[in-house]
């Protein structure tokens, strides 16, 4: 497949795929585009925000509402925590308690606590607690065992 | 990921209590045996030993369910010190009532001090264990993050 790359000075980054028929190469390119287009939509301060899952520090369910926390925003999502868990579908997003999913790649430090709980310090300095129920699964995940 | 059921959670707690009972029983037995040797006796009363194991088992429940599992806590605050105090009083009273040390006041006071010392030691043992665990966890975290980053990079390269 022939491809052309242009560097632009203004506007958004854009990928355009021209094809005559679907084949494995085109499908691979489409899969790449779709994967990287995985975006979440939510509301923050009354405005609609579109953001990448990579920005998430953690997702929390509070009073039946789901919030995604990024370094800059608290975004209310219009989906359940379970739906977010299914959508993210990556081992780095770990269900660390009944009401929370943490982005493990945004964890700066871990501290072992009493009763086999784990305190995780995120890159922005916030602390979250991995409950005893989920701590052993978390340890397995870190060791590279599939959970 | 399957969440542990009620039975599994109960069993985990129960095993913790059993472990605690064994640990404290052996510590009490050590003090008791030293006392017996000091008074010229080389045999231990089975009844006393039965009382000790039963008491340490009950105390395990009290510690876990009523006194915030203070010997395994993250720091020694007021409530943990209160827990140490309550358990020490209960052990000392039981030793006096059970005639473990022939109701000798000085030995009983020494026993109370020993129980406090024991709790402090156990607290520090758990603390040391957690410090080592911290190192393991952070090492594993660094490996996980490196692995994730390189997988993402390889993924991008493949595509």
Short mmCIF file of N, CA, C and O in Angstrom, two decimals, chain B residues 96-142:
data_model
loop_
_atom_site.label_atom_id
_atom_site.label_comp_id
_atom_site.label_asym_id
_atom_site.label_seq_id
_atom_site.Cartn_x
_atom_site.Cartn_y
_atom_site.Cartn_z
N UNK B 96 -3.92 -14.29 86.45
CA UNK B 96 -4.11 -14.23 87.90
C UNK B 96 -5.24 -15.17 88.32
O UNK B 96 -5.09 -15.97 89.25
N UNK B 97 -6.35 -15.08 87.59
CA UNK B 97 -7.51 -15.93 87.90
C UNK B 97 -7.20 -17.41 87.68
O UNK B 97 -7.64 -18.28 88.43
N UNK B 98 -6.43 -17.68 86.64
CA UNK B 98 -6.11 -19.07 86.32
C UNK B 98 -4.95 -19.63 87.13
O UNK B 98 -4.57 -20.80 86.94
N UNK B 99 -4.39 -18.79 87.98
CA UNK B 99 -3.28 -19.22 88.85
C UNK B 99 -2.07 -19.73 88.06
O UNK B 99 -1.41 -20.67 88.47
N UNK B 100 -1.76 -19.08 86.94
CA UNK B 100 -0.66 -19.55 86.11
C UNK B 100 0.70 -19.33 86.80
O UNK B 100 1.62 -20.10 86.62
N UNK B 101 0.76 -18.24 87.55
CA UNK B 101 2.04 -17.89 88.20
C UNK B 101 1.88 -17.88 89.73
O UNK B 101 2.48 -17.05 90.42
N UNK B 102 1.07 -18.77 90.23
CA UNK B 102 0.81 -18.93 91.67
C UNK B 102 0.38 -17.61 92.33
O UNK B 102 0.68 -17.37 93.50
N UNK B 103 -0.26 -16.78 91.59
CA UNK B 103 -0.76 -15.47 92.04
C UNK B 103 0.35 -14.60 92.64
O UNK B 103 0.11 -13.80 93.55
N UNK B 104 1.54 -14.81 92.14
CA UNK B 104 2.67 -13.98 92.57
C UNK B 104 2.54 -12.62 91.89
O UNK B 104 2.56 -12.52 90.67
N UNK B 105 2.40 -11.55 92.69
CA UNK B 105 2.13 -10.22 92.12
C UNK B 105 3.27 -9.73 91.24
O UNK B 105 3.04 -9.13 90.20
N UNK B 106 4.51 -9.97 91.68
CA UNK B 106 5.66 -9.46 90.91
C UNK B 106 5.76 -10.16 89.55
O UNK B 106 6.02 -9.52 88.53
N UNK B 107 5.54 -11.46 89.58
CA UNK B 107 5.58 -12.21 88.31
C UNK B 107 4.43 -11.76 87.41
O UNK B 107 4.58 -11.61 86.18
N UNK B 108 3.26 -11.51 88.02
CA UNK B 108 2.09 -11.08 87.24
C UNK B 108 2.37 -9.73 86.58
O UNK B 108 2.04 -9.52 85.41
N UNK B 109 3.01 -8.81 87.35
CA UNK B 109 3.37 -7.50 86.78
C UNK B 109 4.39 -7.71 85.65
O UNK B 109 4.28 -7.10 84.57
N UNK B 110 5.35 -8.59 85.89
CA UNK B 110 6.35 -8.92 84.85
C UNK B 110 5.68 -9.49 83.62
O UNK B 110 6.05 -9.17 82.48
N UNK B 111 4.65 -10.31 83.82
CA UNK B 111 3.90 -10.91 82.72
C UNK B 111 3.19 -9.82 81.90
O UNK B 111 3.20 -9.85 80.66
N UNK B 112 2.61 -8.84 82.62
CA UNK B 112 1.93 -7.73 81.93
C UNK B 112 2.93 -6.97 81.06
O UNK B 112 2.62 -6.65 79.89
N UNK B 113 4.10 -6.71 81.61
CA UNK B 113 5.14 -5.99 80.85
C UNK B 113 5.57 -6.83 79.63
O UNK B 113 5.79 -6.29 78.54
N UNK B 114 5.64 -8.14 79.84
CA UNK B 114 6.02 -9.05 78.74
C UNK B 114 4.98 -9.01 77.62
O UNK B 114 5.33 -8.98 76.43
N UNK B 115 3.69 -8.97 78.00
CA UNK B 115 2.62 -8.93 76.98
C UNK B 115 2.72 -7.62 76.17
O UNK B 115 2.61 -7.64 74.94
N UNK B 116 2.99 -6.51 76.87
CA UNK B 116 3.14 -5.22 76.16
C UNK B 116 4.33 -5.31 75.19
O UNK B 116 4.22 -4.93 74.02
N UNK B 117 5.45 -5.85 75.70
CA UNK B 117 6.65 -6.00 74.88
C UNK B 117 6.35 -6.87 73.64
O UNK B 117 6.76 -6.57 72.52
N UNK B 118 5.57 -7.91 73.89
CA UNK B 118 5.19 -8.84 72.81
C UNK B 118 4.41 -8.11 71.71
O UNK B 118 4.71 -8.27 70.52
N UNK B 119 3.43 -7.30 72.14
CA UNK B 119 2.62 -6.56 71.16
C UNK B 119 3.49 -5.58 70.36
O UNK B 119 3.31 -5.44 69.15
N UNK B 120 4.42 -4.93 71.05
CA UNK B 120 5.31 -3.97 70.37
C UNK B 120 6.16 -4.72 69.33
O UNK B 120 6.32 -4.27 68.19
N UNK B 121 6.69 -5.89 69.74
CA UNK B 121 7.51 -6.69 68.82
C UNK B 121 6.71 -7.12 67.59
O UNK B 121 7.19 -6.98 66.45
N UNK B 122 5.49 -7.62 67.85
CA UNK B 122 4.65 -8.09 66.72
C UNK B 122 4.34 -6.92 65.78
O UNK B 122 4.39 -7.06 64.56
N UNK B 123 4.04 -5.75 66.38
CA UNK B 123 3.76 -4.55 65.58
C UNK B 123 4.95 -4.24 64.66
O UNK B 123 4.77 -3.99 63.46
N UNK B 124 6.17 -4.29 65.20
CA UNK B 124 7.36 -3.97 64.40
C UNK B 124 7.67 -5.07 63.36
O UNK B 124 8.16 -4.76 62.27
N UNK B 125 7.37 -6.30 63.71
CA UNK B 125 7.57 -7.40 62.75
C UNK B 125 6.68 -7.17 61.51
O UNK B 125 7.14 -7.26 60.37
N UNK B 126 5.40 -6.84 61.77
CA UNK B 126 4.48 -6.58 60.64
C UNK B 126 4.92 -5.35 59.86
O UNK B 126 4.81 -5.31 58.64
N UNK B 127 5.44 -4.34 60.57
CA UNK B 127 5.89 -3.12 59.91
C UNK B 127 7.08 -3.42 58.99
O UNK B 127 7.11 -2.95 57.85
N UNK B 128 8.02 -4.22 59.49
CA UNK B 128 9.18 -4.61 58.67
C UNK B 128 8.73 -5.37 57.44
O UNK B 128 9.24 -5.15 56.33
N UNK B 129 7.76 -6.26 57.66
CA UNK B 129 7.26 -7.07 56.54
C UNK B 129 6.67 -6.17 55.46
O UNK B 129 6.87 -6.38 54.26
N UNK B 130 5.95 -5.12 55.90
CA UNK B 130 5.34 -4.20 54.93
C UNK B 130 6.39 -3.37 54.19
O UNK B 130 6.22 -3.05 53.02
N UNK B 131 7.47 -3.01 54.90
CA UNK B 131 8.54 -2.23 54.25
C UNK B 131 9.16 -3.06 53.11
O UNK B 131 9.39 -2.57 52.01
N UNK B 132 9.39 -4.35 53.39
CA UNK B 132 9.95 -5.24 52.36
C UNK B 132 8.95 -5.39 51.21
O UNK B 132 9.30 -5.34 50.04
N UNK B 133 7.66 -5.52 51.60
CA UNK B 133 6.59 -5.67 50.61
C UNK B 133 6.51 -4.44 49.70
O UNK B 133 6.27 -4.55 48.50
N UNK B 134 6.73 -3.24 50.29
CA UNK B 134 6.72 -1.99 49.51
C UNK B 134 7.74 -2.07 48.38
O UNK B 134 7.45 -1.69 47.24
N UNK B 135 8.94 -2.55 48.72
CA UNK B 135 10.02 -2.64 47.73
C UNK B 135 9.62 -3.58 46.60
O UNK B 135 9.80 -3.26 45.42
N UNK B 136 9.04 -4.73 46.97
CA UNK B 136 8.63 -5.72 45.95
C UNK B 136 7.55 -5.12 45.05
O UNK B 136 7.61 -5.21 43.82
N UNK B 137 6.56 -4.46 45.69
CA UNK B 137 5.45 -3.88 44.93
C UNK B 137 5.94 -2.82 43.94
O UNK B 137 5.53 -2.82 42.78
N UNK B 138 6.82 -1.93 44.40
CA UNK B 138 7.29 -0.86 43.53
C UNK B 138 8.19 -1.37 42.42
O UNK B 138 8.18 -0.83 41.31
N UNK B 139 8.92 -2.43 42.72
CA UNK B 139 9.74 -3.07 41.69
C UNK B 139 8.83 -3.68 40.61
O UNK B 139 9.04 -3.48 39.41
N UNK B 140 7.79 -4.39 41.07
CA UNK B 140 6.84 -5.01 40.13
C UNK B 140 6.09 -3.95 39.32
O UNK B 140 5.81 -4.14 38.14
N UNK B 141 5.77 -2.83 39.98
CA UNK B 141 5.07 -1.74 39.29
C UNK B 141 5.94 -1.17 38.16
O UNK B 141 5.46 -0.96 37.04
N UNK B 142 7.22 -0.95 38.47
CA UNK B 142 8.13 -0.42 37.46
C UNK B 142 8.24 -1.38 36.27
O UNK B 142 8.20 -0.96 35.11
#
